[in-house]
Short mmCIF file of C-alpha atoms in Angstrom, two decimals:
data_model
loop_
_atom_site.label_atom_id
_atom_site.label_comp_id
_atom_site.label_asym_id
_atom_site.label_seq_id
_atom_site.Cartn_x
_atom_site.Cartn_y
_atom_site.Cartn_z
CA MET W 144 49.07 32.86 -47.62
CA GLN W 145 47.37 30.62 -45.06
CA GLN W 146 43.60 30.66 -44.71
CA GLU W 147 40.91 29.45 -42.34
CA VAL W 148 37.11 29.46 -42.52
CA VAL W 149 34.93 29.95 -39.43
CA ASP W 150 31.29 30.88 -38.92
CA PHE W 151 31.88 34.04 -36.91
CA LEU W 152 34.94 36.26 -36.55
CA ILE W 153 35.24 38.68 -33.62
CA ILE W 154 38.11 41.17 -33.58
CA GLY W 155 38.72 42.32 -30.00
CA SER W 156 38.16 40.77 -26.57
CA GLY W 157 36.83 43.51 -24.31
CA VAL W 158 33.37 43.37 -22.76
CA ALA W 159 31.56 43.89 -26.10
CA GLY W 160 33.55 41.26 -27.99
CA LEU W 161 33.30 38.63 -25.26
CA ARG W 162 29.58 39.21 -24.74
CA ALA W 163 29.01 38.88 -28.50
CA ALA W 164 31.03 35.64 -28.53
CA ILE W 165 28.87 34.18 -25.77
CA GLU W 166 25.73 35.02 -27.75
CA LEU W 167 27.14 33.43 -30.91
CA ALA W 168 28.54 30.28 -29.29
CA PRO W 169 25.41 28.10 -29.80
CA HIS W 170 25.22 29.05 -33.48
CA GLY W 171 28.59 27.93 -34.84
CA GLU W 172 32.35 28.22 -34.58
CA VAL W 173 33.51 31.56 -33.15
CA LEU W 174 37.07 32.87 -33.49
CA VAL W 175 38.13 35.77 -31.24
CA VAL W 176 41.18 37.60 -32.61
CA THR W 177 43.26 39.84 -30.34
CA LYS W 178 46.53 41.60 -31.06
CA ASP W 179 47.70 41.02 -27.49
CA ARG W 180 46.65 38.62 -24.72
CA PRO W 181 42.86 38.12 -24.61
CA SER W 182 42.44 40.06 -21.34
CA GLU W 183 44.31 43.16 -22.56
CA SER W 184 41.64 45.75 -23.34
CA SER W 185 40.15 48.97 -22.00
CA THR W 186 37.63 46.83 -20.09
CA GLU W 187 40.35 45.49 -17.82
CA TYR W 188 41.35 49.02 -16.79
CA ALA W 189 37.83 50.38 -16.17
CA GLN W 190 37.69 51.41 -12.52
CA GLY W 191 34.64 53.60 -12.08
CA GLY W 192 31.87 51.07 -12.40
CA ILE W 193 28.85 50.17 -14.44
CA ALA W 194 25.60 52.14 -14.40
CA ALA W 195 22.21 50.43 -14.27
CA VAL W 196 18.87 50.80 -12.50
CA MET W 197 19.06 48.16 -9.77
CA SER W 198 17.12 49.71 -6.87
CA ASP W 199 13.59 50.84 -6.02
CA GLU W 200 14.89 54.38 -5.50
CA ASP W 201 15.81 54.68 -9.18
CA GLU W 202 13.90 54.52 -12.47
CA VAL W 203 14.84 53.58 -16.02
CA GLY W 204 13.28 56.85 -17.16
CA ILE W 205 15.63 58.85 -14.93
CA HIS W 206 18.70 57.00 -16.25
CA PHE W 207 17.38 57.72 -19.76
CA GLU W 208 17.09 61.47 -19.04
CA ASP W 209 20.52 61.63 -17.37
CA THR W 210 22.11 60.02 -20.43
CA LEU W 211 20.35 62.40 -22.83
CA LYS W 212 21.40 65.39 -20.76
CA ALA W 213 25.04 64.32 -20.71
CA GLY W 214 24.91 63.71 -24.48
CA ASP W 215 24.08 67.41 -24.94
CA GLY W 216 21.28 67.01 -27.48
CA LEU W 217 22.98 64.59 -29.88
CA CYS W 218 21.98 61.19 -28.49
CA ASN W 219 19.96 58.70 -30.49
CA GLU W 220 16.96 58.31 -28.17
CA ASP W 221 16.13 54.80 -29.42
CA ALA W 222 19.68 53.66 -28.67
CA VAL W 223 19.61 55.21 -25.19
CA ARG W 224 16.22 53.68 -24.42
CA THR W 225 17.54 50.26 -25.42
CA LEU W 226 20.61 50.72 -23.22
CA VAL W 227 18.78 51.67 -20.03
CA GLN W 228 15.91 49.20 -20.47
CA GLU W 229 18.09 46.16 -21.19
CA GLY W 230 20.88 47.09 -18.77
CA PRO W 231 19.39 45.61 -15.58
CA LYS W 232 18.81 42.28 -17.33
CA ARG W 233 22.45 42.13 -18.41
CA ILE W 234 23.66 42.93 -14.89
CA THR W 235 21.44 40.21 -13.40
CA GLU W 236 22.81 37.81 -15.99
CA LEU W 237 26.40 38.66 -15.02
CA ILE W 238 25.61 38.03 -11.36
CA SER W 239 24.17 34.63 -12.28
CA TRP W 240 27.49 33.87 -14.01
CA GLY W 241 29.41 34.69 -10.85
CA ALA W 242 30.12 38.44 -10.96
CA GLU W 243 30.96 39.72 -7.48
CA PHE W 244 29.71 43.29 -7.19
CA ASP W 245 30.26 45.14 -3.93
CA LYS W 246 27.42 44.93 -1.43
CA GLU W 247 26.14 46.62 1.70
CA GLY W 248 24.82 43.70 3.68
CA THR W 249 22.70 41.68 1.25
CA LYS W 250 22.01 44.58 -1.14
CA LEU W 251 24.12 45.85 -4.00
CA SER W 252 26.21 48.87 -3.06
CA LEU W 253 25.21 51.68 -5.42
CA CYS W 254 27.24 54.87 -5.74
CA LEU W 255 26.85 58.31 -7.27
CA GLU W 256 28.99 59.71 -10.06
CA ALA W 257 29.10 62.96 -12.02
CA ALA W 258 25.93 63.88 -13.98
CA HIS W 259 23.90 61.00 -12.47
CA SER W 260 20.88 62.10 -10.45
CA ARG W 261 20.58 58.80 -8.56
CA LYS W 262 22.94 56.30 -6.96
CA ARG W 263 23.14 53.63 -9.66
CA ILE W 264 26.84 52.82 -10.13
CA LEU W 265 27.83 49.25 -9.30
CA HIS W 266 31.44 48.50 -8.43
CA ALA W 267 33.48 45.35 -7.92
CA HIS W 268 36.33 45.12 -5.40
CA GLY W 269 36.13 48.88 -4.91
CA ASP W 270 37.73 50.15 -8.10
CA SER W 271 38.30 47.04 -10.24
CA THR W 272 34.93 46.71 -11.95
CA GLY W 273 36.26 46.22 -15.47
CA LYS W 274 38.68 43.57 -14.30
CA GLU W 275 35.85 41.67 -12.63
CA LEU W 276 33.68 41.83 -15.76
CA GLU W 277 36.60 40.59 -17.84
CA ARG W 278 37.14 37.68 -15.41
CA VAL W 279 33.51 36.59 -15.48
CA LEU W 280 33.11 36.91 -19.26
CA LEU W 281 36.37 35.05 -19.99
CA LYS W 282 35.28 32.27 -17.64
CA LYS W 283 31.94 32.04 -19.43
CA VAL W 284 33.68 32.02 -22.83
CA ARG W 285 35.87 29.13 -21.72
CA SER W 286 32.72 27.07 -21.06
CA PHE W 287 31.96 26.95 -24.80
CA ARG W 288 33.96 24.59 -26.99
CA SER W 289 32.77 26.50 -30.05
CA ILE W 290 34.76 29.63 -29.08
CA ARG W 291 38.48 29.75 -29.89
CA LYS W 292 40.99 32.50 -29.11
CA TYR W 293 43.51 33.74 -31.68
CA PRO W 294 45.91 35.98 -29.68
CA PHE W 295 48.86 38.16 -30.73
CA ALA W 296 47.45 38.75 -34.21
CA ILE W 297 46.82 42.25 -35.57
CA THR W 298 44.19 42.73 -38.25
CA ILE W 299 45.60 44.25 -41.44
CA ASP W 300 42.36 44.85 -43.34
CA LEU W 301 38.86 43.53 -43.86
CA MET W 302 37.89 41.37 -46.84
CA VAL W 303 35.24 43.45 -48.59
CA LYS W 304 33.81 42.57 -51.98
CA ASP W 305 30.61 43.91 -53.56
CA SER W 306 29.74 45.84 -50.36
CA ALA W 307 29.91 42.66 -48.26
CA CYS W 308 32.48 41.61 -45.66
CA HIS W 309 33.85 38.08 -45.89
CA GLY W 310 36.35 38.17 -43.03
CA ALA W 311 39.74 39.75 -42.42
CA TYR W 312 43.46 39.47 -43.12
CA VAL W 313 45.56 39.21 -39.98
CA LEU W 314 49.28 39.29 -39.25
CA LYS W 315 50.60 36.73 -36.76
CA ASP W 316 54.24 35.76 -36.25
CA GLY W 317 55.19 37.63 -39.41
CA GLU W 318 52.76 35.64 -41.59
CA VAL W 319 49.52 36.84 -43.20
CA THR W 320 46.46 34.65 -42.70
CA ALA W 321 43.07 35.05 -44.38
CA LEU W 322 40.28 34.41 -41.87
CA PHE W 323 36.98 33.89 -43.72
CA ALA W 324 33.64 34.26 -41.91
CA LYS W 325 30.02 34.85 -42.80
CA ALA W 326 29.84 37.55 -40.10
CA THR W 327 32.63 39.74 -38.72
CA ILE W 328 32.27 41.80 -35.54
CA LEU W 329 34.59 44.69 -34.70
CA ALA W 330 35.04 45.08 -30.94
CA THR W 331 38.48 46.70 -30.90
CA GLY W 332 37.79 49.57 -28.50
CA GLY W 333 38.85 53.17 -28.93
CA ALA W 334 41.77 55.26 -30.12
CA GLY W 335 43.09 57.08 -27.06
CA GLN W 336 46.70 56.35 -28.03
CA ILE W 337 46.56 59.04 -30.74
CA TYR W 338 46.97 61.49 -27.82
CA SER W 339 50.13 61.88 -25.73
CA ARG W 340 48.06 61.86 -22.54
CA THR W 341 45.52 59.05 -22.34
CA THR W 342 44.04 56.64 -19.83
CA ASN W 343 43.75 53.98 -22.56
CA PRO W 344 46.01 50.92 -22.75
CA GLN W 345 48.68 50.58 -25.43
CA VAL W 346 46.38 48.49 -27.63
CA ALA W 347 43.87 51.36 -28.13
CA THR W 348 45.23 52.62 -31.46
CA GLY W 349 41.98 52.95 -33.40
CA ASP W 350 42.50 49.76 -35.42
CA GLY W 351 38.82 48.87 -35.81
CA MET W 352 37.80 52.35 -36.89
CA ALA W 353 40.63 52.55 -39.42
CA ILE W 354 40.14 49.14 -41.04
CA ALA W 355 36.37 49.67 -41.18
CA PHE W 356 36.91 53.03 -42.88
CA ARG W 357 39.31 51.52 -45.42
CA GLY W 358 36.76 48.79 -46.10
CA GLY W 359 34.03 51.29 -46.92
CA ALA W 360 32.20 51.54 -43.58
CA ILE W 361 30.85 54.92 -42.51
CA LEU W 362 32.31 56.64 -39.44
CA GLU W 363 30.18 59.02 -37.39
CA ASP W 364 30.76 61.88 -34.90
CA MET W 365 34.55 61.48 -34.78
CA GLU W 366 35.02 65.00 -33.38
CA PHE W 367 33.55 63.96 -30.03
CA VAL W 368 36.43 62.73 -27.87
CA GLN W 369 35.96 62.63 -24.12
CA PHE W 370 38.85 63.67 -21.90
CA HIS W 371 38.80 62.31 -18.37
CA PRO W 372 39.45 65.16 -15.93
CA THR W 373 41.61 63.27 -13.46
CA SER W 374 44.54 61.09 -14.45
CA LEU W 375 47.64 60.89 -12.29
CA TYR W 376 50.24 63.48 -13.23
CA SER W 377 53.79 62.52 -12.32
CA PRO W 378 57.00 62.32 -14.38
CA THR W 379 57.78 58.94 -12.84
CA ALA W 380 54.27 57.41 -12.99
CA PRO W 381 52.02 56.12 -15.79
CA GLN W 382 48.93 58.12 -16.78
CA PHE W 383 46.82 56.21 -14.30
CA LEU W 384 43.08 56.92 -14.20
CA LEU W 385 41.73 58.32 -10.93
CA SER W 386 38.11 57.24 -11.00
CA GLU W 387 35.12 59.55 -11.35
CA ALA W 388 33.83 57.78 -8.24
CA MET W 389 36.43 59.57 -6.11
CA ARG W 390 34.64 62.87 -6.74
CA GLY W 391 31.34 61.05 -6.34
CA GLU W 392 32.46 60.12 -2.82
CA GLY W 393 33.43 63.70 -1.98
CA ALA W 394 36.94 64.30 -3.36
CA LEU W 395 37.66 67.98 -4.10
CA LEU W 396 39.66 69.67 -6.84
CA ARG W 397 42.19 72.33 -5.88
CA ASN W 398 44.59 74.37 -7.99
CA THR W 399 48.30 74.54 -7.18
CA ASN W 400 47.54 77.41 -4.80
CA LYS W 401 45.44 74.85 -2.85
CA GLU W 402 42.22 76.74 -3.71
CA GLN W 403 38.95 75.03 -4.61
CA PHE W 404 37.73 76.24 -7.98
CA MET W 405 34.96 74.08 -9.47
CA GLY W 406 32.20 76.12 -7.84
CA SER W 407 33.22 79.04 -10.05
CA TYR W 408 32.67 77.00 -13.23
CA HIS W 409 29.47 75.01 -12.62
CA ALA W 410 26.69 74.70 -10.05
CA LEU W 411 27.41 70.99 -9.60
CA ALA W 412 31.08 71.77 -8.87
CA GLU W 413 33.09 68.50 -8.80
CA LEU W 414 30.07 66.56 -10.07
CA ALA W 415 29.69 68.62 -13.26
CA PRO W 416 29.90 66.78 -16.63
CA ARG W 417 33.37 65.61 -17.60
CA ASP W 418 33.91 68.09 -20.43
CA ILE W 419 33.21 71.03 -18.12
CA VAL W 420 35.48 69.69 -15.39
CA SER W 421 38.29 69.04 -17.90
CA ARG W 422 38.11 72.57 -19.34
CA ALA W 423 37.95 74.06 -15.84
CA ILE W 424 41.13 72.20 -14.92
CA ILE W 425 42.87 73.43 -18.08
CA SER W 426 41.81 77.01 -17.24
CA GLU W 427 43.20 76.73 -13.71
CA MET W 428 46.45 75.28 -15.04
CA VAL W 429 46.80 78.31 -17.32
CA ILE W 430 45.94 80.75 -14.53
CA THR W 431 48.46 79.19 -12.13
CA ASN W 432 51.06 78.42 -14.82
CA SER W 433 51.09 74.77 -13.78
CA ASN W 434 50.98 71.36 -15.45
CA HIS W 435 48.41 69.96 -13.03
CA VAL W 436 45.86 70.58 -10.29
CA TYR W 437 45.22 68.50 -7.16
CA LEU W 438 42.59 65.96 -6.16
CA ASP W 439 42.00 66.08 -2.42
CA LEU W 440 40.60 63.19 -0.34
CA ARG W 441 42.32 64.15 2.93
CA HIS W 442 39.04 65.15 4.59
CA LEU W 443 37.55 61.67 4.05
CA GLU W 444 37.91 58.86 6.58
CA LYS W 445 41.14 56.94 5.85
CA HIS W 446 39.76 53.44 6.31
CA PHE W 447 36.89 54.22 3.94
CA VAL W 448 39.23 55.56 1.24
CA LYS W 449 41.56 52.54 1.43
CA ASN W 450 38.69 50.08 1.16
CA ARG W 451 36.70 52.01 -1.43
CA PHE W 452 39.67 52.57 -3.75
CA PRO W 453 42.16 49.75 -3.02
CA ARG W 454 43.67 49.59 -6.49
CA ILE W 455 44.13 53.35 -6.75
CA TYR W 456 45.52 53.48 -3.19
CA SER W 457 48.11 50.76 -3.79
CA THR W 458 49.12 52.11 -7.22
CA CYS W 459 49.65 55.65 -5.96
CA LEU W 460 51.66 54.34 -2.99
CA ARG W 461 54.14 52.86 -5.46
CA TYR W 462 54.85 56.41 -6.58
CA ASP W 463 55.12 57.79 -3.04
CA ILE W 464 51.60 59.27 -2.95
CA ASP W 465 49.34 58.33 -0.06
CA ILE W 466 45.87 59.36 -1.24
CA THR W 467 44.60 59.46 2.37
CA GLU W 468 47.24 62.03 3.40
CA ASP W 469 48.62 63.71 0.27
CA LEU W 470 47.22 65.96 -2.41
CA ILE W 471 47.17 63.96 -5.65
CA PRO W 472 48.53 65.74 -8.76
CA VAL W 473 46.13 65.24 -11.66
CA SER W 474 45.43 66.56 -15.14
CA PRO W 475 43.04 65.55 -17.95
CA ALA W 476 43.77 62.77 -20.45
CA ALA W 477 42.04 61.38 -23.54
CA HIS W 478 39.62 58.73 -22.37
CA TYR W 479 36.79 57.75 -24.72
CA PHE W 480 35.60 58.14 -28.32
CA MET W 481 31.88 58.85 -28.57
CA GLY W 482 32.19 58.55 -32.36
CA GLY W 483 33.12 55.48 -34.34
CA VAL W 484 31.79 53.02 -36.90
CA LYS W 485 28.16 53.92 -37.61
CA THR W 486 25.77 51.14 -36.60
CA ASP W 487 22.10 50.62 -35.90
CA THR W 488 20.89 49.28 -32.54
CA HIS W 489 21.75 45.73 -33.64
CA GLY W 490 25.38 46.50 -34.45
CA ARG W 491 24.86 46.42 -38.22
CA THR W 492 27.03 48.68 -40.38
CA ASN W 493 26.43 49.79 -43.98
CA ILE W 494 28.48 46.77 -45.14
CA ARG W 495 26.69 43.42 -45.24
CA GLY W 496 28.23 40.93 -42.83
CA LEU W 497 30.15 43.59 -40.88
CA TYR W 498 29.08 44.50 -37.34
CA ALA W 499 30.57 46.65 -34.58
CA ALA W 500 30.00 46.91 -30.83
CA GLY W 501 31.47 48.82 -27.90
CA GLU W 502 33.68 51.88 -28.15
CA VAL W 503 34.68 51.21 -31.77
CA SER W 504 31.04 51.69 -32.78
CA CYS W 505 28.69 54.66 -32.78
CA THR W 506 25.06 53.81 -32.09
CA GLY W 507 24.49 57.38 -30.93
CA VAL W 508 23.93 56.24 -27.35
CA HIS W 509 26.53 58.68 -25.98
CA GLY W 510 25.76 61.67 -28.18
CA ALA W 511 28.33 64.43 -27.77
CA ASN W 512 29.49 63.42 -24.30
CA ARG W 513 29.28 60.02 -22.58
CA LEU W 514 27.60 59.75 -19.20
CA ALA W 515 30.01 58.27 -16.64
CA SER W 516 29.90 54.46 -16.29
CA ASN W 517 27.66 53.92 -19.32
CA SER W 518 30.49 52.42 -21.41
CA LEU W 519 30.70 49.00 -19.74
CA LEU W 520 26.91 48.83 -19.87
CA GLU W 521 27.00 49.65 -23.57
CA GLY W 522 29.50 46.83 -24.13
CA LEU W 523 27.23 44.33 -22.41
CA VAL W 524 23.94 45.43 -23.97
CA TYR W 525 25.16 46.04 -27.49
CA GLY W 526 27.64 43.17 -27.46
CA ALA W 527 24.70 40.83 -26.82
CA ARG W 528 22.47 42.53 -29.40
CA THR W 529 25.22 42.46 -32.02
CA GLY W 530 25.86 38.77 -31.37
CA THR W 531 22.15 38.03 -31.80
CA ALA W 532 22.04 39.94 -35.10
CA ALA W 533 25.23 38.32 -36.43
CA ALA W 534 23.84 34.85 -35.60
CA GLU W 535 21.07 35.47 -38.12
CA MET W 536 23.58 36.05 -40.95
CA SER W 537 23.10 33.41 -43.62
CA GLY W 538 25.25 32.20 -46.49
CA VAL W 539 28.96 31.43 -46.70
CA PRO W 540 31.94 33.74 -47.16
CA ASP W 541 33.48 34.22 -50.58
CA THR W 542 36.83 32.46 -50.21
CA ALA W 543 37.86 33.61 -53.67
CA VAL W 544 38.66 37.09 -52.35
CA ARG W 545 42.34 37.80 -52.88
CA TYR W 546 44.67 40.28 -51.19
CA ASP W 547 47.66 41.84 -52.93
CA PHE W 548 49.91 42.30 -49.90
CA ARG W 549 53.04 44.30 -50.65
CA PRO W 550 54.56 45.35 -47.34
CA SER W 551 56.64 48.48 -47.00
CA THR W 552 58.47 50.01 -44.04
CA ILE W 553 58.20 53.32 -42.18
CA PRO W 554 61.56 54.94 -41.45
CA GLU W 555 61.62 56.46 -37.95
CA ALA W 556 58.16 55.06 -37.13
CA GLU W 557 58.62 55.57 -33.38
CA ALA W 558 59.60 59.23 -33.83
CA ILE W 559 56.55 59.84 -36.05
CA ARG W 560 54.31 58.15 -33.48
CA ARG W 561 55.60 60.41 -30.69
CA THR W 562 55.24 63.51 -32.86
CA LEU W 563 51.70 62.52 -33.85
CA ARG W 564 50.55 62.02 -30.27
CA LYS W 565 52.02 65.35 -29.18
CA LEU W 566 50.46 67.08 -32.21
CA MET W 567 46.97 65.70 -31.47
CA TRP W 568 47.20 66.62 -27.78
CA GLU W 569 48.32 70.19 -28.43
CA LYS W 570 46.32 70.99 -31.60
CA ALA W 571 43.20 68.80 -31.47
CA GLY W 572 42.73 68.20 -27.77
CA ILE W 573 40.42 69.58 -25.09
CA ILE W 574 40.29 73.12 -26.50
CA ARG W 575 40.42 73.55 -30.29
CA CYS W 576 40.27 76.36 -32.84
CA ALA W 577 40.62 76.80 -36.61
CA LYS W 578 44.28 77.73 -36.31
CA SER W 579 45.32 74.73 -34.20
CA LEU W 580 43.21 72.28 -36.18
CA GLY W 581 44.55 73.67 -39.46
CA GLU W 582 48.12 73.17 -38.28
CA ALA W 583 47.30 69.60 -37.25
CA GLY W 584 45.68 68.96 -40.63
CA GLU W 585 48.72 70.23 -42.53
CA GLN W 586 51.09 67.94 -40.64
CA LEU W 587 48.78 64.95 -41.03
CA HIS W 588 48.58 65.60 -44.76
CA ALA W 589 52.38 65.43 -44.94
CA TRP W 590 52.17 61.87 -43.53
CA ARG W 591 49.37 60.74 -45.84
CA ASP W 592 51.69 58.55 -47.94
CA ILE W 593 52.09 56.27 -44.90
CA ILE W 594 48.36 55.53 -44.93
CA ARG W 595 48.44 54.31 -48.53
CA LYS W 596 50.86 51.41 -47.94
CA ASP W 597 50.86 47.96 -46.32
CA TYR W 598 53.16 46.93 -43.46
CA ALA W 599 54.34 43.68 -41.94
CA SER W 600 54.73 44.68 -38.30
CA ARG W 601 52.24 45.48 -35.57
CA HIS W 602 53.95 48.76 -34.71
CA GLU W 603 53.79 50.07 -38.28
CA LEU W 604 50.20 48.92 -38.80
CA GLU W 605 49.21 50.67 -35.58
CA LEU W 606 50.84 53.89 -36.76
CA LYS W 607 48.97 53.65 -40.07
CA ASN W 608 45.69 53.25 -38.16
CA MET W 609 46.50 56.06 -35.73
CA LEU W 610 47.20 58.43 -38.61
CA THR W 611 43.94 57.43 -40.31
CA VAL W 612 41.82 58.05 -37.20
CA SER W 613 43.70 61.27 -36.37
CA GLU W 614 43.06 62.73 -39.81
CA ILE W 615 39.33 62.00 -39.67
CA THR W 616 39.08 63.34 -36.11
CA VAL W 617 40.78 66.60 -37.11
CA GLN W 618 38.68 67.02 -40.25
CA ALA W 619 35.50 66.37 -38.26
CA ALA W 620 36.56 68.92 -35.65
CA ILE W 621 37.22 71.48 -38.40
CA SER W 622 33.81 70.78 -39.97
CA ARG W 623 31.84 71.27 -36.72
CA LYS W 624 31.95 75.04 -36.33
CA GLY W 625 30.44 75.20 -32.87
CA SER W 626 30.90 73.86 -29.37
CA VAL W 627 28.79 70.87 -28.29
CA GLY W 628 29.51 68.39 -25.52
CA ALA W 629 33.13 67.26 -25.51
CA HIS W 630 33.88 69.19 -28.73
CA TYR W 631 34.93 72.70 -27.71
CA ARG W 632 36.01 75.35 -30.20
CA SER W 633 37.47 78.51 -28.65
CA ASP W 634 36.66 80.37 -31.87
CA TYR W 635 33.06 79.07 -31.97
CA LYS W 636 31.97 78.95 -28.33
CA GLU W 637 28.25 78.79 -29.14
CA ARG W 638 26.55 75.69 -30.52
CA GLY W 639 26.21 77.09 -34.03
CA LYS W 640 23.26 77.13 -36.40
CA ARG W 641 23.54 73.49 -37.48
CA TRP W 642 24.56 71.98 -34.17
CA GLN W 643 22.02 69.12 -34.26
CA GLU W 644 23.61 67.58 -37.31
CA HIS W 645 25.71 64.45 -37.15
CA LEU W 646 28.82 64.23 -39.33
CA PHE W 647 29.50 61.08 -41.35
CA TRP W 648 32.67 60.13 -43.21
CA ASP W 649 33.16 57.62 -46.01
CA ARG W 650 36.46 56.29 -47.42
CA LYS W 651 36.67 59.21 -49.84
CA ASN W 652 36.99 61.31 -46.67
CA ILE W 653 33.95 63.36 -47.69
CA VAL W 654 31.83 64.82 -44.91
CA MET W 655 28.12 64.01 -45.00
CA ARG W 656 25.52 65.57 -42.76
CA ASP W 657 22.37 64.28 -41.12
CA LEU W 658 20.00 65.81 -38.58
CA ALA W 659 20.14 64.41 -35.06
CA LEU W 660 17.14 62.44 -33.78
CA GLN W 661 15.41 62.49 -37.17
CA SER W 662 17.29 60.04 -39.36
CA HIS W 663 20.09 58.70 -37.13
CA GLY W 664 20.64 54.99 -37.57
CA LYS W 665 18.04 54.51 -40.30
CA GLY W 666 20.49 54.05 -43.16
CA THR W 667 19.57 57.29 -44.91
CA CYS W 668 23.05 58.72 -45.26
CA SER W 669 24.54 58.57 -48.75
CA GLN W 670 28.02 57.31 -49.61
#
């Protein structure tokens, strides 16, 4: 087995991982591991924008309240306060590095999105904000000789000994390499690929959550999965995200009878929180016996639509849909995990030397339902904070840690993957109940033997991680007997008596409870 020793190891190259790398660069050698090309991450596909208070008409306090409201009572207020207070500084920093956000004259162009009470969403090139952030951060990373990329390598497991992380074992070109580091940061993104309908890229298979869990890290709030209301629905097209900003600019939702319906579900209609819009769409699909509804921009000025949403316009045209003239078939898709690896507001986990930032982590900033366009901001703010904290890590890794790697194989891995994704979509998706979750749990239990073994291919390791995250998500959804935020139980439609509790999971897969707002992030949960 080959081995290499670096100061800092970052697994993942989205906005959080790259921002952490930039922060760490002056403090030692930084190695950024990615299982695909460095630019392949959820960041690259983020269209909607990035939320921050950048005008005199807005206030940090209002952004704070909007975030808490969207989180439906389960946000960590300290984490939210940090996000909204430090956000403007991080945006200004990006601009100084060359970020080209859209402008109206000399001022930043700020837009409105669902559940925001002020125009505070910045965009780049209309609907390519994530791509622009990725460009600027990669350019900045390239300016540091201390940062190296390690692409096309999937992490097998973390090196954990005596409750401390000493690096990770990765698989590259069929060979296992031990990468030792005094601090390891997980920035692997989410796990949308466990669902058959998702806006996430192929790399989002829950790797960071799964390897952290196996290493002894605590996972939190895994039942809270956000489903984006509007992804393109077409047998010949990919599940392409149709930005929240389209409804922010006036797009309407219609059922297959061409009738508007959102006004019957919420006072804010199309601008209601995502979970409400997603469930309303599902209800209309049931009522009309259809697989989709329509997004309608036909009443908006054509030139404006083409220039405001150039990427969406050109992509839909490839599938014979002109968004300025045609109704766009859409349906919900898995989009974002509010839960993840439990951290404090500096990215620290319960394992010494292990940190997490971005979607893989759970600071509590999103609560039960993420406010639109807060995710890129979280990656910037908490990526920087995590890098700062990791830079303070002293000592050297224990290079005597040994890994007994005995790879197995998974017969019919692709068939199991397809069955898993369909199972999670149908039984543990937007609307859940004891019966559906129980059926999902039974099937997942039948696959448990797969989780216990090692594998020597990316595809099999991904399946192992997907099964791990799926099982915890289902068990968390079973444990929360109530409906809060994005977690909706048709058999428990009210919040429930203990709704303010957070659910934590250790590697023994035992649920632990903690009261929201009182002890979140203070290291009080037991293992």
